[in-house]
Short mmCIF file of C-alpha atoms and ligand atoms in Angstrom, two decimals:
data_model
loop_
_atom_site.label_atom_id
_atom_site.label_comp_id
_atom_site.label_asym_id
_atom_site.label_seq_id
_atom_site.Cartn_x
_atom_site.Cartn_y
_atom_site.Cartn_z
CA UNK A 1 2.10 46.86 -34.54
CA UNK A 2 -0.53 49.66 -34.33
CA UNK A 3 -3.71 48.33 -33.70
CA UNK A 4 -7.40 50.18 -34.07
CA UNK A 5 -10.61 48.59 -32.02
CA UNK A 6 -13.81 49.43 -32.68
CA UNK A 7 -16.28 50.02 -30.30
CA UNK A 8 -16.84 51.61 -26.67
CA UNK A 9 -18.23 48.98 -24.04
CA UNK A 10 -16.99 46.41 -21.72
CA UNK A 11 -15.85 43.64 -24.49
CA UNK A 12 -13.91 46.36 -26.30
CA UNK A 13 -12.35 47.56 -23.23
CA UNK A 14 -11.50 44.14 -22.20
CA UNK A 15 -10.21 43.33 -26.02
CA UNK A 16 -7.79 46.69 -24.92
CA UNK A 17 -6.61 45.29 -21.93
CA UNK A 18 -5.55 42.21 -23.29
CA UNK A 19 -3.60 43.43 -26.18
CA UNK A 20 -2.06 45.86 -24.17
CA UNK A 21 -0.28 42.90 -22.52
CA UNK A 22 1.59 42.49 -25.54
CA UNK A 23 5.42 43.53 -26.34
CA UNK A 24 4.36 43.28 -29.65
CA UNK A 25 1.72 46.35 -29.46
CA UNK A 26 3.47 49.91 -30.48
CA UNK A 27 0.46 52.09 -30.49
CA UNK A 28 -3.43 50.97 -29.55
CA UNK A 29 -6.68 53.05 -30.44
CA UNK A 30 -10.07 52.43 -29.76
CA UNK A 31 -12.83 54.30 -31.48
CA UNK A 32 -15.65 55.51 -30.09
CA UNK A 33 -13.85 54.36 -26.81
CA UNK A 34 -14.56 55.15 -23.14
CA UNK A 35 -13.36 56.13 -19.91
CA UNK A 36 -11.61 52.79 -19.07
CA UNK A 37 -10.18 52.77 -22.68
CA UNK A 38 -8.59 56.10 -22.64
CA UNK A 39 -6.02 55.05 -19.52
CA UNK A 40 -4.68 52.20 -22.20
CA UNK A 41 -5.11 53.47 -25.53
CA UNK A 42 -5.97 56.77 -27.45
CA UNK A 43 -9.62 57.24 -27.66
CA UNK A 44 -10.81 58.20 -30.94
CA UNK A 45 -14.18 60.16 -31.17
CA UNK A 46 -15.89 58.59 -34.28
CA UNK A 47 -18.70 55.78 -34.66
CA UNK A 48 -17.78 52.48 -35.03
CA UNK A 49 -20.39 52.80 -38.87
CA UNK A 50 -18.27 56.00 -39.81
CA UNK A 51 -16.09 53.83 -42.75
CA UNK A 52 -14.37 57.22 -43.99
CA UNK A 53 -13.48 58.61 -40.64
CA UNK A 54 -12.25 55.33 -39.95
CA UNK A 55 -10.43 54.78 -42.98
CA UNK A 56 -8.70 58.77 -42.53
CA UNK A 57 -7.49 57.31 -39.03
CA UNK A 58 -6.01 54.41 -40.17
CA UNK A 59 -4.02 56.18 -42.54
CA UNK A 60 -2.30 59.13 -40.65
CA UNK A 61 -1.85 56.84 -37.36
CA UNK A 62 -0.39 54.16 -39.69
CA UNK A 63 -2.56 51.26 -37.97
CA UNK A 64 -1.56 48.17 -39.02
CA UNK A 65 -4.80 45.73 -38.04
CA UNK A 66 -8.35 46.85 -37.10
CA UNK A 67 -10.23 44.16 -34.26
CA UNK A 68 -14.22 45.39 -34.49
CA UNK A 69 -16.41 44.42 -31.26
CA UNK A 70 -19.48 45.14 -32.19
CA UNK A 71 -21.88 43.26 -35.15
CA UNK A 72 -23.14 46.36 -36.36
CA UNK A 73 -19.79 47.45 -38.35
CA UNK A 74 -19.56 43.84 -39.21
CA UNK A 75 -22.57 43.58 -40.68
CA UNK A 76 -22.88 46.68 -42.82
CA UNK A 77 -20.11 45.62 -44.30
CA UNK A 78 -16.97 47.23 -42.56
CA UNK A 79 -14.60 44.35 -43.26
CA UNK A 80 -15.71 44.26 -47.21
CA UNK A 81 -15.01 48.40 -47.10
CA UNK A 82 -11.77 47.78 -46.87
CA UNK A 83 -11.04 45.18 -48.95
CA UNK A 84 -12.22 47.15 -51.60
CA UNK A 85 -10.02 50.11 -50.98
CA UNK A 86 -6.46 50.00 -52.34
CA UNK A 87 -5.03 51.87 -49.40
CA UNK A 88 -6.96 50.05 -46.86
CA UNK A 89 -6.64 46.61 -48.49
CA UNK A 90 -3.70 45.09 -47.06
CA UNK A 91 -4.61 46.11 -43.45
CA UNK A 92 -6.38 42.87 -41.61
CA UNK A 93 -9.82 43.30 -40.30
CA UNK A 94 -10.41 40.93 -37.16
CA UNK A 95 -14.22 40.03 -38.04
CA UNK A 96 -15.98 38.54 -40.86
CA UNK A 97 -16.87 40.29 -44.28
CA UNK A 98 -20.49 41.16 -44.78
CA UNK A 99 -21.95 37.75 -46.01
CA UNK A 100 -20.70 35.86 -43.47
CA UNK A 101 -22.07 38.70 -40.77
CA UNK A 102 -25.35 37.76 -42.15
CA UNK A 103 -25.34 34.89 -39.90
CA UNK A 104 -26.48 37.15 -37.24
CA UNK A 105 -27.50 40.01 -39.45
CA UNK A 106 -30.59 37.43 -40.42
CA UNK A 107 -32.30 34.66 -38.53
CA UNK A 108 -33.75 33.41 -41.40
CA UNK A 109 -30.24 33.25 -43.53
CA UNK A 110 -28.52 31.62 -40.21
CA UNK A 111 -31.51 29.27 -39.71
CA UNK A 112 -31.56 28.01 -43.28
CA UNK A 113 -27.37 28.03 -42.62
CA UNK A 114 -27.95 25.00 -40.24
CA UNK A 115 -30.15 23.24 -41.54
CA UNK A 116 -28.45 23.04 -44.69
CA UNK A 117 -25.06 22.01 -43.21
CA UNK A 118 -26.97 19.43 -40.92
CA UNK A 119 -26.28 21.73 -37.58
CA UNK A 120 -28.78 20.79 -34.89
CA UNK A 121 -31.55 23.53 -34.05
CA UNK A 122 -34.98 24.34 -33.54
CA UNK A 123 -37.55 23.40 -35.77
CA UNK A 124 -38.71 27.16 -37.71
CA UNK A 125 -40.73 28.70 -40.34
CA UNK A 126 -40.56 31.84 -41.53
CA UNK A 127 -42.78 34.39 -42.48
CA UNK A 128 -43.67 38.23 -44.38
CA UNK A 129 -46.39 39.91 -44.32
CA UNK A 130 -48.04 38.20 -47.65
CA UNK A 131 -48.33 35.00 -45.45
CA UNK A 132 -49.88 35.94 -42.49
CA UNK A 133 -52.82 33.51 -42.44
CA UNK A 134 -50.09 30.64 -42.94
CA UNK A 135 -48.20 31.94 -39.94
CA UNK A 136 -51.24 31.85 -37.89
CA UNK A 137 -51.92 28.01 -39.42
CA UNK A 138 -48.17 27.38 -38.43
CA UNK A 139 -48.46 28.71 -34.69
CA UNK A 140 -51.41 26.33 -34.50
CA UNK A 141 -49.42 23.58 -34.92
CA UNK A 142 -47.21 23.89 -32.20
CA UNK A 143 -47.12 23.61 -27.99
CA UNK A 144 -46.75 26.88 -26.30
CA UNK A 145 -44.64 28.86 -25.64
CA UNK A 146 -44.56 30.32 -28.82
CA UNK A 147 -40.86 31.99 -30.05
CA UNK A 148 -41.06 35.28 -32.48
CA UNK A 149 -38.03 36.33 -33.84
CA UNK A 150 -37.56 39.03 -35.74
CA UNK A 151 -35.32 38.13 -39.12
CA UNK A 152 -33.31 40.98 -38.90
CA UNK A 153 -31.11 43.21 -36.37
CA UNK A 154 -33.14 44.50 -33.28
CA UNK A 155 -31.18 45.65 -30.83
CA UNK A 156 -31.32 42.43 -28.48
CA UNK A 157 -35.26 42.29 -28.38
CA UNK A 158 -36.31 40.94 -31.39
CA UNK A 159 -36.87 37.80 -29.50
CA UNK A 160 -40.75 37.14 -28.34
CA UNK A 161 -41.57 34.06 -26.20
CA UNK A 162 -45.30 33.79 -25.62
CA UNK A 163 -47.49 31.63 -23.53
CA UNK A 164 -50.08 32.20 -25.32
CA UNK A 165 -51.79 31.35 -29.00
CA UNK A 166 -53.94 34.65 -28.89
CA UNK A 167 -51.12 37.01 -27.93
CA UNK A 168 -48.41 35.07 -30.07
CA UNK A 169 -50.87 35.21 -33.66
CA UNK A 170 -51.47 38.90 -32.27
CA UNK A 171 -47.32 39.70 -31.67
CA UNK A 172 -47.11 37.83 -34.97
CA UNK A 173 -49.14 40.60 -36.85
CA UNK A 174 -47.60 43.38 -34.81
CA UNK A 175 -44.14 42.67 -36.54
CA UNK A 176 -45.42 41.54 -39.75
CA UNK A 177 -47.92 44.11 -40.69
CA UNK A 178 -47.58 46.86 -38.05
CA UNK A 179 -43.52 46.43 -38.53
CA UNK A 180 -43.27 46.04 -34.16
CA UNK A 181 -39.18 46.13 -34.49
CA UNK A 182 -39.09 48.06 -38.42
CA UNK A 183 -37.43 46.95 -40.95
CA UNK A 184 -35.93 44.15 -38.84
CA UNK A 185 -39.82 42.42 -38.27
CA UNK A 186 -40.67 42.13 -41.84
CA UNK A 187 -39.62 38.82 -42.09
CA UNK A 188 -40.38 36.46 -38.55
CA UNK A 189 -38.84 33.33 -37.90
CA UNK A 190 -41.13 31.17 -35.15
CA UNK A 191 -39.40 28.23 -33.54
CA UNK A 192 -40.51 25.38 -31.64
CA UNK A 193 -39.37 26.24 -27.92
CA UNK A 194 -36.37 24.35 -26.82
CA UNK A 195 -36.86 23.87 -22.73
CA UNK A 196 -33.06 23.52 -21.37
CA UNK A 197 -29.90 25.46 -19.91
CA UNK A 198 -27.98 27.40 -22.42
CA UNK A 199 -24.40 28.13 -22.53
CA UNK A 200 -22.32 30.10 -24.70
CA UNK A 201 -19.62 28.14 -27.28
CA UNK A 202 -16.86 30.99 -28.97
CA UNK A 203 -14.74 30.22 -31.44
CA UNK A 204 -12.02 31.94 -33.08
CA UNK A 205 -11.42 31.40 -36.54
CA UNK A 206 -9.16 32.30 -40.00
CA UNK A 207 -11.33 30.62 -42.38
CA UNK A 208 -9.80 27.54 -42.71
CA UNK A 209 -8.73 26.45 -39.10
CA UNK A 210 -10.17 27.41 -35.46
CA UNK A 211 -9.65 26.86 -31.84
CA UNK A 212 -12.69 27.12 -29.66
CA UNK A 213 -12.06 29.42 -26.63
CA UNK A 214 -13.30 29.14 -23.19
CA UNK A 215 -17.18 28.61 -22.71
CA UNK A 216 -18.86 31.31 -20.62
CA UNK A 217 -22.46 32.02 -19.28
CA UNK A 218 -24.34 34.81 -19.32
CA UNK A 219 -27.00 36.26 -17.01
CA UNK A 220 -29.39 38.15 -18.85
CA UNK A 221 -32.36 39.06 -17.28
CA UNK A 222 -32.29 42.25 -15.33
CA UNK A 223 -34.08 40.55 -12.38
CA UNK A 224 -32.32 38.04 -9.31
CA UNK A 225 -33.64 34.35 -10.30
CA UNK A 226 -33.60 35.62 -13.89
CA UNK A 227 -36.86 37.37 -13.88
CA UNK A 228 -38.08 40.57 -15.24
CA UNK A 229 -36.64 42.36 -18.57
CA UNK A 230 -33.51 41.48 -20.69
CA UNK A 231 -30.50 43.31 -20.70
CA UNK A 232 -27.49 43.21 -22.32
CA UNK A 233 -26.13 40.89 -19.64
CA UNK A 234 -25.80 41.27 -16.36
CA UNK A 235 -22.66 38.87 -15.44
CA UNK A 236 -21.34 36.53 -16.19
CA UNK A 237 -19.32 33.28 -15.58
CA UNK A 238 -16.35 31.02 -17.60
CA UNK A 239 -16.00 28.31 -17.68
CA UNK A 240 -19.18 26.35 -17.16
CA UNK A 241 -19.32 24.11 -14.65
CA UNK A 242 -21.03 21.94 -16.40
CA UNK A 243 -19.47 21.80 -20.23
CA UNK A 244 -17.23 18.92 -19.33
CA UNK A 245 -15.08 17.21 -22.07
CA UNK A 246 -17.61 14.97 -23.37
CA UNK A 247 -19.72 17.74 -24.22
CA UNK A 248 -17.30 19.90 -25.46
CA UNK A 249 -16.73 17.07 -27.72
CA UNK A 250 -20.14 16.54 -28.76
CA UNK A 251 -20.26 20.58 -29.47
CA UNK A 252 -17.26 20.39 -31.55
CA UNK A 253 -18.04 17.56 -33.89
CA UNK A 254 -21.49 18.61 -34.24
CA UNK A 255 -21.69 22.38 -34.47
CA UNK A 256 -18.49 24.05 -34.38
CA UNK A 257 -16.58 21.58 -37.09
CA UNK A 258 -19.81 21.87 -39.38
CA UNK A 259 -20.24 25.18 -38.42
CA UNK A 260 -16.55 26.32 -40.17
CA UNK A 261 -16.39 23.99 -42.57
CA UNK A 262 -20.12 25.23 -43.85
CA UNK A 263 -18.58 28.74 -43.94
CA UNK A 264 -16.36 27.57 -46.30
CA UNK A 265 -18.37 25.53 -48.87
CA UNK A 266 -20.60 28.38 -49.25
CA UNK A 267 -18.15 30.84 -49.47
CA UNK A 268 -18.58 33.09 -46.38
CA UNK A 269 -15.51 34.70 -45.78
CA UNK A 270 -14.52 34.75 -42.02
CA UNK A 271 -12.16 35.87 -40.13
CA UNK A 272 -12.64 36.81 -36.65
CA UNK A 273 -15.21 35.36 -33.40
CA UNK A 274 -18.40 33.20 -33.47
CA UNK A 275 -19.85 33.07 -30.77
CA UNK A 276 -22.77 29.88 -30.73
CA UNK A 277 -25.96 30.32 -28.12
CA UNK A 278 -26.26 27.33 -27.79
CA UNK A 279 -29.22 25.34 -25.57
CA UNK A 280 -28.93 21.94 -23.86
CA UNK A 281 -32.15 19.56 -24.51
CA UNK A 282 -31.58 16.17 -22.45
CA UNK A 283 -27.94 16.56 -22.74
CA UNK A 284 -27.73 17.28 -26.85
CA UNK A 285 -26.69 20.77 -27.61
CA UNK A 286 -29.14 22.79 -30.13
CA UNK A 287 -27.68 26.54 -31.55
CA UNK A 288 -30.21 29.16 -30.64
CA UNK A 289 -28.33 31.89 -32.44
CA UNK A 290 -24.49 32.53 -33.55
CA UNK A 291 -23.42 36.05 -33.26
CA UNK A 292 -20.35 37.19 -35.58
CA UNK A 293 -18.84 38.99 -32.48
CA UNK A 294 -17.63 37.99 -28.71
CA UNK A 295 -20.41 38.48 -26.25
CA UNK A 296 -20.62 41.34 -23.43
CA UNK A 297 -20.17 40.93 -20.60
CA UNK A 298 -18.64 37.06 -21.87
CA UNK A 299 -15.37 38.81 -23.21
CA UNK A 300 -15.09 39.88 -19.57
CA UNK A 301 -14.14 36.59 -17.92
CA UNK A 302 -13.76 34.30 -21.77
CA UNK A 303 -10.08 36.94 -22.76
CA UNK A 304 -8.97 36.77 -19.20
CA UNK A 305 -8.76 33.68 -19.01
CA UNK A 306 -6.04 33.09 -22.37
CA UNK A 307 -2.92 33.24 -21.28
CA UNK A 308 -1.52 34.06 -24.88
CA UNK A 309 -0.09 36.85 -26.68
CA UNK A 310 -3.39 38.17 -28.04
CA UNK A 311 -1.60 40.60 -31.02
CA UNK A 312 -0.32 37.22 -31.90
CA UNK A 313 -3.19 34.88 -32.19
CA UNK A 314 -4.73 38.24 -33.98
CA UNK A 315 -2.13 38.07 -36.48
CA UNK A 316 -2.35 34.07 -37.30
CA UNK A 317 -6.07 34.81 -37.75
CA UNK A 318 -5.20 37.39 -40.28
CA UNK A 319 -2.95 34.97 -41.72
CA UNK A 320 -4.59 31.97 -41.95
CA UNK A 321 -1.77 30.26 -39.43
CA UNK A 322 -4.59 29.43 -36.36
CA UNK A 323 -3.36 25.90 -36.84
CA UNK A 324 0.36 27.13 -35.57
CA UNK A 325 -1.13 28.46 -32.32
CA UNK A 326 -1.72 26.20 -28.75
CA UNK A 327 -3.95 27.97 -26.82
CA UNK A 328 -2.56 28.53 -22.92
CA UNK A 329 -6.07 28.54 -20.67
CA UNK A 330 -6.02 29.59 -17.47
CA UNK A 331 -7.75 26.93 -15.04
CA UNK A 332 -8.91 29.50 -12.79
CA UNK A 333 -12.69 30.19 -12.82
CA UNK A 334 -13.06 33.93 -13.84
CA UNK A 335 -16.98 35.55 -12.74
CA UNK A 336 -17.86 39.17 -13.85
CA UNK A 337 -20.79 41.27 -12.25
CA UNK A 338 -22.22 44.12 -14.25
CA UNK A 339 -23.08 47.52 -12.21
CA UNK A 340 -25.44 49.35 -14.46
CA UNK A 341 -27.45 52.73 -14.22
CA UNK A 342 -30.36 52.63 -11.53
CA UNK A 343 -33.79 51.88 -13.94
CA UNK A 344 -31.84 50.54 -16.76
CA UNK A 345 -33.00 48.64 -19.57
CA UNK A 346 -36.03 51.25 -19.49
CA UNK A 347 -35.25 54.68 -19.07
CA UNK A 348 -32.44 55.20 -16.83
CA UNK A 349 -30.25 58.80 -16.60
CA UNK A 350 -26.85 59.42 -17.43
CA UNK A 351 -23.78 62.11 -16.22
CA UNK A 352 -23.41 60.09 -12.32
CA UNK A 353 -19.86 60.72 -11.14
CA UNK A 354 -18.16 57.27 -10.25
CA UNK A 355 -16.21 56.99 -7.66
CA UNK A 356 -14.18 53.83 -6.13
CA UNK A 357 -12.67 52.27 -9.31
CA UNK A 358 -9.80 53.32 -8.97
CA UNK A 359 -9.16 51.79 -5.12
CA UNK A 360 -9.83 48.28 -6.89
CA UNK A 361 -7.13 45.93 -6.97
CA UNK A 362 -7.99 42.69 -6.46
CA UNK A 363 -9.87 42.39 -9.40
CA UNK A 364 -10.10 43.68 -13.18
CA UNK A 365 -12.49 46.68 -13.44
CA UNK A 366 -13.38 46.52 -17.32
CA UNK A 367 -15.23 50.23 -18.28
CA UNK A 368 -18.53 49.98 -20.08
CA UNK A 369 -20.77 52.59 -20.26
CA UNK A 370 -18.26 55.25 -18.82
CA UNK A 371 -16.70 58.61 -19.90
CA UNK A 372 -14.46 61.16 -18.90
CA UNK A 373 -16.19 64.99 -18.25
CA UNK A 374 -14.45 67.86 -16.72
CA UNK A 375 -11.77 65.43 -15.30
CA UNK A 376 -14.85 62.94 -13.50
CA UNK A 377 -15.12 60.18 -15.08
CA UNK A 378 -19.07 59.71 -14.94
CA UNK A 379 -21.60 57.11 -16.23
CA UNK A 380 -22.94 57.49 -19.77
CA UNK A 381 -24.66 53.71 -20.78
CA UNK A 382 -27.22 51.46 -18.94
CA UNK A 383 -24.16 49.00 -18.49
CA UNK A 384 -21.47 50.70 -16.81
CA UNK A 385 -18.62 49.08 -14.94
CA UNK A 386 -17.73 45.11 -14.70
CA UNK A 387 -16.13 43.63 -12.23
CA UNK A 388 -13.80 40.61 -12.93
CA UNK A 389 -12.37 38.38 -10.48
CA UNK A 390 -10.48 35.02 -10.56
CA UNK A 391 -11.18 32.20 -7.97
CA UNK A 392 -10.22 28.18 -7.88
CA UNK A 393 -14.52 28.04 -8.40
CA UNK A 394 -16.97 30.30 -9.61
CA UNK A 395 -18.36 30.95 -5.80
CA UNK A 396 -14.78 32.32 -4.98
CA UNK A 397 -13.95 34.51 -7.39
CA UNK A 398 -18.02 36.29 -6.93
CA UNK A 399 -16.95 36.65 -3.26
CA UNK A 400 -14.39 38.82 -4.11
CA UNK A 401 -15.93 40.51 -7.13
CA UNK A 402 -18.61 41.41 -4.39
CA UNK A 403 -16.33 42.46 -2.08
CA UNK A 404 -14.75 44.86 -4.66
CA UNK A 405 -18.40 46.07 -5.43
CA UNK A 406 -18.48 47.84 -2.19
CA UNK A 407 -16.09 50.12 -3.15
CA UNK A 408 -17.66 51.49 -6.16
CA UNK A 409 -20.01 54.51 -6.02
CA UNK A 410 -22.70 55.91 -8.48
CA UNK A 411 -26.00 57.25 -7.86
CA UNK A 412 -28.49 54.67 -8.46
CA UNK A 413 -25.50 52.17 -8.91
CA UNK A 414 -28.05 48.87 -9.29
CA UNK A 415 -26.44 44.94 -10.02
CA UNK A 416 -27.60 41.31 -9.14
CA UNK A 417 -26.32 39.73 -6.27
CA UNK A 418 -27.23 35.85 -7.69
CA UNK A 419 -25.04 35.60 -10.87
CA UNK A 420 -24.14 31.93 -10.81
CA UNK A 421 -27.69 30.86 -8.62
CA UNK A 422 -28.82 28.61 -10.87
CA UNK A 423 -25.36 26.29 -11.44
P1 AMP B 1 -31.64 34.93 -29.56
O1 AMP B 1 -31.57 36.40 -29.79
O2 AMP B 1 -32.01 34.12 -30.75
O3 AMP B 1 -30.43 34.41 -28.82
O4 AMP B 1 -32.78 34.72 -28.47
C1 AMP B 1 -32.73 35.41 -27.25
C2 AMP B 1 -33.05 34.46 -26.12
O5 AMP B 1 -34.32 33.85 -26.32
C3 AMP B 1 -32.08 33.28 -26.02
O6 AMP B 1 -30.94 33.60 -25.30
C4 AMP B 1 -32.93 32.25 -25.34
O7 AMP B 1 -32.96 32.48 -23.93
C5 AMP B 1 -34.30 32.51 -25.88
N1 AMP B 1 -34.61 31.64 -27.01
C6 AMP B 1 -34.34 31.86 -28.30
N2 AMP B 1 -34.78 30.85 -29.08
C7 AMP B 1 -35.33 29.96 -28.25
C8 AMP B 1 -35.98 28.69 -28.45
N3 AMP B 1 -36.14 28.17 -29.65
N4 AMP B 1 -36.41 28.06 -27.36
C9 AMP B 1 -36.26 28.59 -26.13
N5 AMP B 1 -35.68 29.78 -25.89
C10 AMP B 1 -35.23 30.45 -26.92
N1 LIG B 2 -24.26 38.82 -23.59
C1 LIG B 2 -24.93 38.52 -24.77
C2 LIG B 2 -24.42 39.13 -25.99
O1 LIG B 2 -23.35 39.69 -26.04
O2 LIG B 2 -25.10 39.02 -27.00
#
């Protein structure tokens, strides 16, 4: 089988890896792609929202499945494209059409999602511009801190908590009326704050059965002790120490079985990764947020620890034969650590030769923001190489990510030295 990935950071690289593993793999591309990509596959230099140059690539490579990492593709509608092109049809897409992506593509739609199919979450209103007064009234009504969420897609930071009432009416008109995140701001969903520790749920479904995956934890503040700005994630750690099988059970009965079988009675095609937020108030999980995607850097230590063939349980998503597959978990604790570019999230630069990764053998070095130039392979993201490791317990397996940390060399090279502090 031929198989095309889309996208060109750590998860996609890590998706690459993993297939790779398989007998049943003939020929793997990955489009955009990066440095770590390219020693595995055959980089392909269009955007993952390019439909046409994807669809020309499918054809004269003959690719037989496409697996998209990223929601953006998702949720303009990639998987839909391609259903409703008679040469493209009959090629799976790993990833839900475009009215399912909308789960992520809009708070508001995912919001009203749960609360219809009786999914627990925050309390929320939501709000335009024509109600601003009302959203004021609203913010009134609750303790700080106040969450702001922009409805739509915003890059990661559509999320405002505030302490308080002043700034939070004030950030409420900023994204209303002054359109703070575009587009994405004109419609605000505010929350009541849920005070707990959150964990990450993913699931893998075909529409009509699923298997939940390994749980993972991200670290997502820039900052050691989770302080200062978010990033993309900064580490992270599967599984959690403390998702035991009670409440594992507790998340599958109440979110992830409602969760599917909502999908289905409103008709949301799906076929492909949800991956829950989720937040734990005295012991009950809420959802924060479902993304239509696997996380980054959560792919890092979540596929690493599946001992299956990957093209395969691909292929019984595609045809709606989940229920035929036992998932083989490794019981090992897998940890990643994310190096990233010295002053990233803000401005950070990009071109930094990296050295070291290739004297790494004790752990998984997964590419993120990395790219081959004049034979260097040099740094061209904010995130830009993770470092997986296994270990019988999360404080293991960090001690030898660490140790393989050492070895790796970029100007400005930055990364926390706490992930796991708080468990
Ligand atoms: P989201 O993009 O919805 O996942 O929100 C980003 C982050 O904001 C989450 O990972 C949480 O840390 C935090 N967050 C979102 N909603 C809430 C809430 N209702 N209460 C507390 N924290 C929240
Ligand atoms: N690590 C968080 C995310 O992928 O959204």
């Amino acid at each position: 089988m031929n198989i095309l990935i889309l996208g060109s950071g750590g998860r996609e690289h890590t998706i690459a890896w993993k297939l790779n593993q398989s007998q049943k793999l003939s020929k793997l591309f990955v489009a955009p792609g990066n440095a770590g990509t390219a020693s595995i596959a055959k980089n392909i230099p269009i955007g993952v929202n390019d439909f046409e140059g994807i669809k020309n690539i499918i054809l004269s490579e003959g690719i037989n499945m496409v697996v998209v990492g990223p929601e953006d593709p998702l949720v303009n509608g990639v998987h839909d494209f391609f259903l409703s092109d008679d040469l493209l049809k009959n090629v799976p897409v790993i990833g839900p059409e475009k009215a399912a992506a909308t789960l992520e593509g809009s708070k508001e739609f995912a919001k009203e999602f749960m609360f219809k199919h009786n999914i627990p979450t925050a309390k929320y209103e939501s709000f335009t511009s024509n109600d601003l007064e009302k959203g004021y009234s609203f913010l009134e009504t609750l303790d700080a801190p106040y969450v702001l969420k922009a409805d739509g897609l915003a890059a990661g930071k559509g999320v405002l908590i505030l302490n308080d009432l002043e700034e939070a009416k004030r950030e409420l008109k900023a994204m209303l009326v002054d359109a703070k995140f575009g587009n994405a701001s004109a419609t605000v969903v505010i929350e009541e704050f849920l005070d707990g520790i959150e964990l990450s749920c993913f699931v893998l479904t075909d529409g009509e059965n699923y298997k939940i995956l390994p749980t993972a934890k991200d670290y997502k503040r820039i900052g050691e002790g989770d302080t200062g700005l978010n990033t993309g994630g900064m580490g992270a750690i599967s599984p959690v120490p403390f998702a035991d099988d009670v409440l594992m059970d507790k998340i599958e009965q109440r979110i992830v079985k409602p969760t599917v079988n909502g999908l289905k009675k409103d008709n949301l095609p799906y076929k492909g990764f949800i991956f829950i937020g989720l937040i734990m108030v005295n012991n009950e999980p809420l959802v924060i947020e479902y993304n239509v995607r696997m996380g980054d850097p959560e792919t890092e230590v979540v596929l690493p620890r599946i001992k299956n063939d990957l093209v395969e349980v691909f292929d019984a998503v595609a045809n709606q034969t989940l229920d035929t597959i036992d998932l083989d978990i490794d019981e090992r604790t897998a940890v990643t650590v994310m190096t990233v570019s010295g002053g990233y999230p803000e401005a950070y630069e990009k071109g930094k030769q990296i050295t070291g990764h290739d004297d790494i053998d004790s752990s998984i070095v997964f590419h993120a923001g990395t790219q081959f130039k004049d034979s260097k392979v040099v740094t061209s993201g904010g995130r830009v190489i993770a470092i997986t490791s296994y270990g019988d317990n999360f404080k293991e397996a960090l001690k030898v990510s660490y140790q393989n940390i050492t070895k790796l060399h970029f100007d400005r090279m930055n990364y926390r030295k706490d992930i796991g502090f708080d468990l």
